[in-house]
Short mmCIF file of C-alpha atoms in Angstrom, two decimals:
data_model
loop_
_atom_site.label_atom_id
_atom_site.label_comp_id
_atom_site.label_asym_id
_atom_site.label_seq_id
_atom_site.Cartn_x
_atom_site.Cartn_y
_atom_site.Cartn_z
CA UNK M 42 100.35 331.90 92.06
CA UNK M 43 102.74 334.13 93.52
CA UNK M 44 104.40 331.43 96.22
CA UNK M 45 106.70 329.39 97.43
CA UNK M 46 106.12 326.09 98.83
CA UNK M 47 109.03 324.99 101.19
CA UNK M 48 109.24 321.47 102.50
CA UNK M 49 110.74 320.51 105.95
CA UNK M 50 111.42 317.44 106.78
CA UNK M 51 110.27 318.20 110.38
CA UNK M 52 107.06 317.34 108.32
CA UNK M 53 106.06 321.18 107.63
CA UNK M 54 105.04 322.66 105.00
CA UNK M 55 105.80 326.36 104.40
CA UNK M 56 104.27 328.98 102.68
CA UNK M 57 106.86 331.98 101.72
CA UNK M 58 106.50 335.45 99.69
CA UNK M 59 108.81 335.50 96.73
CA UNK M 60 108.95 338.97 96.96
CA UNK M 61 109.72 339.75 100.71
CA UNK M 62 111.34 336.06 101.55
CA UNK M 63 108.70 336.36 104.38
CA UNK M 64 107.05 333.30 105.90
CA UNK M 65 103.04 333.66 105.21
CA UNK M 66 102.37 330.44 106.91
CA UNK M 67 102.79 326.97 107.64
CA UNK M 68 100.89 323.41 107.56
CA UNK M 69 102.26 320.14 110.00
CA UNK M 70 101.63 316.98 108.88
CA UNK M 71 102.03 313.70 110.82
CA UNK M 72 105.21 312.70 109.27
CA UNK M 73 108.16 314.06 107.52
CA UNK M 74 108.26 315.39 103.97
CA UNK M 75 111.46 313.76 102.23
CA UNK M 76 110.92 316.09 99.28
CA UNK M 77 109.17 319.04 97.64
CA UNK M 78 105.83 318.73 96.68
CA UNK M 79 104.60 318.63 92.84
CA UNK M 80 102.06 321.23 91.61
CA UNK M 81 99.25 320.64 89.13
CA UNK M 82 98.07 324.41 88.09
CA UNK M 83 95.40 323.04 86.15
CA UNK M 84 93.34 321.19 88.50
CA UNK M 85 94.48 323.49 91.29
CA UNK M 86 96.14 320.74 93.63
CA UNK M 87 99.48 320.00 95.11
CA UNK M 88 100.85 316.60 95.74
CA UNK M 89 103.06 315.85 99.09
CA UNK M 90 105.05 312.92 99.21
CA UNK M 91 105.17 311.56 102.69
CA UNK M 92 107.94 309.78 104.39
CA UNK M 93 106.47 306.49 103.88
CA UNK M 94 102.76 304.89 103.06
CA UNK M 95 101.22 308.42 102.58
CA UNK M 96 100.37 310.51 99.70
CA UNK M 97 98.39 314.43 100.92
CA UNK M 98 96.36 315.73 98.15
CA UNK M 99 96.25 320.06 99.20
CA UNK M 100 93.63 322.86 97.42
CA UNK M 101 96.30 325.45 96.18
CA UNK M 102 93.50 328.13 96.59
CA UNK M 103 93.22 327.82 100.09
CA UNK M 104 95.53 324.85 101.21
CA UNK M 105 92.84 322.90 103.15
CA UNK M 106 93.92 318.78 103.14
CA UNK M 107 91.97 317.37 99.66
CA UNK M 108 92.47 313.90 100.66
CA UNK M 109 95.08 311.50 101.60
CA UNK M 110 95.77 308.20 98.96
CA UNK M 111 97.94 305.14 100.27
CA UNK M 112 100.77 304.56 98.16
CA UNK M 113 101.94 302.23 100.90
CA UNK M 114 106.30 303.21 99.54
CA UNK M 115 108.14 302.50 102.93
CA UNK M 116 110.63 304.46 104.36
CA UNK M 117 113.56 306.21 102.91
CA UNK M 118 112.51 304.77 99.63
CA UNK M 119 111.83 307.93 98.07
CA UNK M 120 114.23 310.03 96.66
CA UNK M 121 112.74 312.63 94.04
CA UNK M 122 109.62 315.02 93.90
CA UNK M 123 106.61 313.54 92.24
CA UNK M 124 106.06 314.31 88.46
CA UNK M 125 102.94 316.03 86.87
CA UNK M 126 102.09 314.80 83.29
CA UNK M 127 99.05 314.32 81.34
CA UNK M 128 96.62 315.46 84.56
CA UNK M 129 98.17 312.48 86.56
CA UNK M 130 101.28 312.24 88.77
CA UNK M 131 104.15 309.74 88.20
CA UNK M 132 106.09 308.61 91.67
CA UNK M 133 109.50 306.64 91.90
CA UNK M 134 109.88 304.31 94.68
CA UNK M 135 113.28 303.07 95.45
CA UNK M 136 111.87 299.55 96.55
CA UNK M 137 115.09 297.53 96.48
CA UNK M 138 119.06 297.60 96.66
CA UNK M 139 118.87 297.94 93.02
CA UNK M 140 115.15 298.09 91.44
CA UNK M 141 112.84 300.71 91.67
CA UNK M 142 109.37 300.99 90.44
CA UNK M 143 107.42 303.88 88.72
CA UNK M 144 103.94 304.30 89.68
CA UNK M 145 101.26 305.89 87.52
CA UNK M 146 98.80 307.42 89.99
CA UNK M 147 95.32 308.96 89.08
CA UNK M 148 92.83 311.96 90.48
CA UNK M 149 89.38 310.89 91.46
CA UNK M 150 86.20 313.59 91.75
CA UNK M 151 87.86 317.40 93.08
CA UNK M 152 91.55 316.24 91.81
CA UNK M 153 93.01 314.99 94.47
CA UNK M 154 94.54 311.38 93.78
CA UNK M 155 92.43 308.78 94.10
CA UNK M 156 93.54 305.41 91.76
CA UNK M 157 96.10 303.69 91.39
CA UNK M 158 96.58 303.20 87.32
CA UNK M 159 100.11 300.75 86.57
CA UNK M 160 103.23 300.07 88.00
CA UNK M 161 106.49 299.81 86.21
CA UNK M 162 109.88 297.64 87.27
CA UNK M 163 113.03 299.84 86.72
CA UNK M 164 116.89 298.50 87.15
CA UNK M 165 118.43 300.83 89.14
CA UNK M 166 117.87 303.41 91.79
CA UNK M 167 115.89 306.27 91.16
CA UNK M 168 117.65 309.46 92.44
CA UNK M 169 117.03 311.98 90.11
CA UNK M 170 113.86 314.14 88.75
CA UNK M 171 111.44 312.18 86.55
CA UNK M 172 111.57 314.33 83.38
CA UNK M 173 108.34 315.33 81.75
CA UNK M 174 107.17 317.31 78.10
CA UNK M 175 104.35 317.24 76.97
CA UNK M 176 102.75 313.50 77.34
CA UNK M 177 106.20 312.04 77.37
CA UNK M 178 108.00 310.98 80.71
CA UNK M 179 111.67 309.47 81.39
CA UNK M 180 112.79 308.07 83.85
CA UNK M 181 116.78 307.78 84.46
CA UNK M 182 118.33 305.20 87.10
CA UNK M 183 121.60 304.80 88.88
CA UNK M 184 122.25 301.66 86.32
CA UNK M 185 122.32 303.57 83.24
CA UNK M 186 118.63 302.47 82.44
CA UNK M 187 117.15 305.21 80.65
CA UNK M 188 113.05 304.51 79.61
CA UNK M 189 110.64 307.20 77.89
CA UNK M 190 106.88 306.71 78.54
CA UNK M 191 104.08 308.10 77.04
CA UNK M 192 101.25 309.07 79.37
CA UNK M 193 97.61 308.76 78.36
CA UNK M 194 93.92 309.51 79.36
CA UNK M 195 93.07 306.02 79.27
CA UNK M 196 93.06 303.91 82.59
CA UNK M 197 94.49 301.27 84.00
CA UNK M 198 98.02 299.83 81.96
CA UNK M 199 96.85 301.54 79.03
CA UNK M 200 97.72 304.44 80.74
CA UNK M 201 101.36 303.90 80.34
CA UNK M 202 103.34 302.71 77.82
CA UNK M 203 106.86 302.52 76.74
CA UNK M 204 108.11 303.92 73.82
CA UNK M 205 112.02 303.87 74.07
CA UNK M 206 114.77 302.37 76.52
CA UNK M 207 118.38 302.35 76.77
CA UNK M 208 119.32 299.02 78.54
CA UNK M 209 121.16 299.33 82.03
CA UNK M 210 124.71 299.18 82.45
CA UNK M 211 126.90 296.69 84.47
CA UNK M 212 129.42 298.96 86.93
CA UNK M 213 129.39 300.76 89.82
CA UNK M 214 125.75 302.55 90.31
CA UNK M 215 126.08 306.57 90.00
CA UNK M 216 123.28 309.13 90.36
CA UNK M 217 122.05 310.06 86.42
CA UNK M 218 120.26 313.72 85.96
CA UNK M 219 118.74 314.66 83.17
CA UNK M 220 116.93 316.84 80.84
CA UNK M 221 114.13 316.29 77.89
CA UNK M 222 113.68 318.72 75.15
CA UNK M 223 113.19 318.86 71.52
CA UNK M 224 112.68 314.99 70.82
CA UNK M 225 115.91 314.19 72.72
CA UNK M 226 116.87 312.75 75.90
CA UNK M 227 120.14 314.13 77.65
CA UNK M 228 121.85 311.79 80.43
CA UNK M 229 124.61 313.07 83.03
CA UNK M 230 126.66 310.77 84.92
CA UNK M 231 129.95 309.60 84.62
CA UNK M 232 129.73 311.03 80.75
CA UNK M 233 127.28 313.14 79.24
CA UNK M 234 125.23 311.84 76.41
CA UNK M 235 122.61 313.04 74.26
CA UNK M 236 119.69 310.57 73.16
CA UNK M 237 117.75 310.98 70.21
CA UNK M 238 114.06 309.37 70.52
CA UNK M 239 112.97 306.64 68.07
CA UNK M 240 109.63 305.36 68.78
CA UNK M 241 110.02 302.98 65.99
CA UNK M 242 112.73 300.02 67.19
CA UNK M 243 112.29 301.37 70.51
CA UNK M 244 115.62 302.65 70.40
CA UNK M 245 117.64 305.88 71.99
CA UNK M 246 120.28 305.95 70.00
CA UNK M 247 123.63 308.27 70.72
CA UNK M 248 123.65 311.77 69.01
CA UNK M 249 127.22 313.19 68.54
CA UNK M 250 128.45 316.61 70.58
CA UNK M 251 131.82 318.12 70.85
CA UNK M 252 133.33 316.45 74.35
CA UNK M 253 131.04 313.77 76.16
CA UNK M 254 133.48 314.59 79.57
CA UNK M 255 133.97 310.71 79.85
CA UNK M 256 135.25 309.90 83.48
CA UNK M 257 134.03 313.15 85.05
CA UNK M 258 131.26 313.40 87.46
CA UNK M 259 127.98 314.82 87.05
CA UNK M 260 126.23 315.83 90.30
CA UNK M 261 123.99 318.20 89.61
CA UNK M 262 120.66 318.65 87.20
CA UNK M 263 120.96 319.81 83.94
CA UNK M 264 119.62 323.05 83.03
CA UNK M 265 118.37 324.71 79.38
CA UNK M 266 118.40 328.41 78.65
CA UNK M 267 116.37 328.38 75.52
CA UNK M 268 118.68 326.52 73.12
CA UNK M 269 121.60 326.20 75.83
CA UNK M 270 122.24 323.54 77.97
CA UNK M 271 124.09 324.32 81.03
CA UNK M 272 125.98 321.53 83.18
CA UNK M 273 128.22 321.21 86.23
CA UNK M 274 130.62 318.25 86.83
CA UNK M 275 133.90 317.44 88.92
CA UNK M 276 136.49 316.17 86.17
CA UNK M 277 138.17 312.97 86.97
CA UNK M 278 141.09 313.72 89.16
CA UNK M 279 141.04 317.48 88.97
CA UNK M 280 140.30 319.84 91.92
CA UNK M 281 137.14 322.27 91.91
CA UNK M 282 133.94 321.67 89.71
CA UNK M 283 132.97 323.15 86.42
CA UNK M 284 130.20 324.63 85.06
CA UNK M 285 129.56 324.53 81.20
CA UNK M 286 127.57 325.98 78.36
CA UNK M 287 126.56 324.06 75.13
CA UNK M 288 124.32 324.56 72.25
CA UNK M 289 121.58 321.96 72.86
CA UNK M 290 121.06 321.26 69.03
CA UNK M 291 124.36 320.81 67.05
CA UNK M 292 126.17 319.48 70.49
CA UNK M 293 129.02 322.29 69.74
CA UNK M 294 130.61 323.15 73.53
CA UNK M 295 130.37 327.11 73.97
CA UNK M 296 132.20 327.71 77.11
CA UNK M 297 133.02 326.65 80.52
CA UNK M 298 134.07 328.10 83.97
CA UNK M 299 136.05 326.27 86.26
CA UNK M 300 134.81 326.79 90.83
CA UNK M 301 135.72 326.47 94.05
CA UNK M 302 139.54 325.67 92.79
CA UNK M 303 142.14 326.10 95.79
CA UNK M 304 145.50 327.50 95.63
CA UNK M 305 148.13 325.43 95.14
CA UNK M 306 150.47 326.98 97.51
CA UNK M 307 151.09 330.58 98.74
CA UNK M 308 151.72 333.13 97.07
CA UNK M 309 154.93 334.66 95.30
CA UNK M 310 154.89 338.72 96.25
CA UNK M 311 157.31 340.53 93.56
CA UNK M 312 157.93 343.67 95.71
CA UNK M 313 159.54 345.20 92.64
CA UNK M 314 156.19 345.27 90.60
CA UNK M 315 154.52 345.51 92.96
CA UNK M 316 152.28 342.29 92.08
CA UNK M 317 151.08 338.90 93.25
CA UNK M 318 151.26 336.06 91.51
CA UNK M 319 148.71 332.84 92.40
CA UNK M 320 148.24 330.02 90.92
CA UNK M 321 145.34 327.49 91.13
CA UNK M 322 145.92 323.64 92.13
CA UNK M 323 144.57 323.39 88.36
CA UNK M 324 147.24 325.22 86.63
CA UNK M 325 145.59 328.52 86.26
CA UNK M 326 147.80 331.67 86.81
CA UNK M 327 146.68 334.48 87.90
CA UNK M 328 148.69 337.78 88.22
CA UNK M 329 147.51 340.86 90.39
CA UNK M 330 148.88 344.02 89.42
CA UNK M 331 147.80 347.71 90.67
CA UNK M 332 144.93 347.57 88.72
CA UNK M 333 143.58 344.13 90.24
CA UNK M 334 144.28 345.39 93.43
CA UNK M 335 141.99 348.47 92.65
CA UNK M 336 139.31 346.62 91.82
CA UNK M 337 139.80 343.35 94.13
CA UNK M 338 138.80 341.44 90.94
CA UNK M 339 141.18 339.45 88.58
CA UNK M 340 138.85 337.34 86.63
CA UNK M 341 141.96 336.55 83.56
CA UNK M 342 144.26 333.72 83.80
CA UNK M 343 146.77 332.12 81.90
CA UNK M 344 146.96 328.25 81.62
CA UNK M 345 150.30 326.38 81.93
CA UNK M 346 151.69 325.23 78.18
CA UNK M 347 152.94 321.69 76.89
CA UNK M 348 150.00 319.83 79.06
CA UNK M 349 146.32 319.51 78.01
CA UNK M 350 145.68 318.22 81.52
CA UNK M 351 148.05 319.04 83.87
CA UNK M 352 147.97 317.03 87.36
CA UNK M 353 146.37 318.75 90.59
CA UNK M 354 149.29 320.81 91.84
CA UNK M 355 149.69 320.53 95.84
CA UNK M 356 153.07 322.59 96.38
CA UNK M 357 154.43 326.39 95.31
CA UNK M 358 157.89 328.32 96.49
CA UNK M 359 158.73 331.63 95.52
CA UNK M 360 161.89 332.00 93.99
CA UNK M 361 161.85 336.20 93.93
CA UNK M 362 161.42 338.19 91.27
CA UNK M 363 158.03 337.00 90.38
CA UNK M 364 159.16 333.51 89.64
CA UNK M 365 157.83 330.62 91.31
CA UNK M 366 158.49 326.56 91.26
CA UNK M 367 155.80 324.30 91.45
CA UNK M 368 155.27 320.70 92.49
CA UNK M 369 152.86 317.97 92.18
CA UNK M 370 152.19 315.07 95.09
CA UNK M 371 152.85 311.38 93.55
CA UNK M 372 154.24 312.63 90.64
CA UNK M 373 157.46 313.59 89.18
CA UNK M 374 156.94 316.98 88.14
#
């Protein structure tokens, strides 16, 4: 309804134009707020997460405190937003060194939450958003574990049930986003994988896509642009990150853009040219001519030949003439 809602973890709550970026006001609450709050449109309500125990219901019209539920989650427990589905609101609690739980809350008389409906054992840690369409809900842990719900009016464990699971995984525990669309269930962490949902066996089997970027590391929550999936990961033993493009549906990779990638070395200035010539600690080569200079863009590089992977380059010298050698720590290139 034409703001932002900004959580502090000083424990306020701020109120922000999206238009101006001005701040129309703020709410304090008795504790900190580990992370932003969850909005149900519908009924009008917002949901706050408190640092531990506490649970604020808020009136979007007006913001005045709805009520306050004990959830009784203790501290630092709580890593992700709450999650919206079905009129209710799904919470993760990080209640162990490797076990989390998933609690199916309910709204009483005016919305705000009131009941406590199930509670659901997970293996792993809960770090990432709880995905939501429609009446369906997953839930992704730092095991592997990946479990799709269906949410319903009725009360009580009724209200839950489980439809699909992917079993955890033995190894070391990484964070796992997400992203739930079209009947499938995509899963980033050290590999990206995408899920197909089948109620029936209670199965999520693996669909096939072009690369599956074993060994690289997701750290950041997937994101669809109508039938594009967008993803950014640090490859295994390569400098910089990577952002990527692919078609959500046939799994066919469209295009990717590599950031933050440092030099290898200094420069090599060909006063002849005159250009510069740079290359990336990746292997990408860039040459800047007059015109690049002009325009204080050069966005085209050429890749280094005879290596699909080259290793992360650490050392340049300029050898004149627009020639330069380059070198590679712990290797013997």
């Amino acid at each position: 309804e034409g703001r932002l809602l900004v959580t502090e973890k000083s424990g306020k709550l701020h109120l922000l134009d999206p238009a101006s970026g001005q701040r129309t006001g703020y709410f304090s609450f008795g504790q900190t707020l580990p992370v932003p709050p969850a909005v149900d449109s519908r009924k009008g309500m917002v949901y706050l997460l408190g640092e531990h125990s506490s649970l604020y219901t808020l009136s979007l019209e007006d913001m005045s405190r709805a009520g306050v539920f004990f959830v009784g989650h203790e501290s630092g427990s709580i890593a992700t937003y709450p999650a919206v589905v079905l009129g209710k609101l799904a919470v993760a609690e990080n209640s162990g060194r490797a076990t989390s739980k998933l609690h199916l809350l309910a709204s009483g008389e005016g919305g705000a939450i009131g009941a406590h409906e199930t509670t659901r054992r997970l293996e792993g840690l809960v770090t990432t958003p709880l995905l939501v369409d429609g009446r369906r809900l997953v839930a992704l842990t730092s095991r592997g574990e990946v479990t799709v719900y269906e949410v319903s009016a009725s009360q009580g464990d009724d209200a839950l049930t489980k439809i699909a699971t992917r079993e955890a995984e033995s190894g070391k525990p990484v964070a796992r986003f997400g992203l739930l669309a079209a009947g499938h269930v995509w899963s980033a962490g050290t590999q990206l994988n995408k899920l197909a949902v089948l109620p029936t066996g209670n199965r999520l089997p693996v669909k096939d896509i072009d690369f599956d970027y074993v060994g690289d590391t997701f750290d950041y929550q997937l994101q669809s642009v109508g039938d594009i999936l967008v993803h950014l990961r640090h490859p295994k033993k390569h400098p910089g990150s990577i952002v990527a493009a692919m078609h959500a549906e046939t799994g066919k990779a469209l295009w990717q853009t590599e950031l933050g990638v440092p030099l290898a070395g200094p420069p090599s200035v060909d006063s002849a040219g005159p250009r510069i010539g740079a290359i990336t600690a990746s292997g990408a080569a860039y040459l800047l001519d007059r015109q690049a200079m002009k325009s204080r863009v050069q966005d085209s590089a050429q890749r280094m030949r005879g290596r699909t992977k080259p290793p992360t380059l650490t050392n340049t010298a300029d050898l004149g003439g627009g020639r330069m050698a380059l070198g590679a720590t712990g290797t013997k290139t």
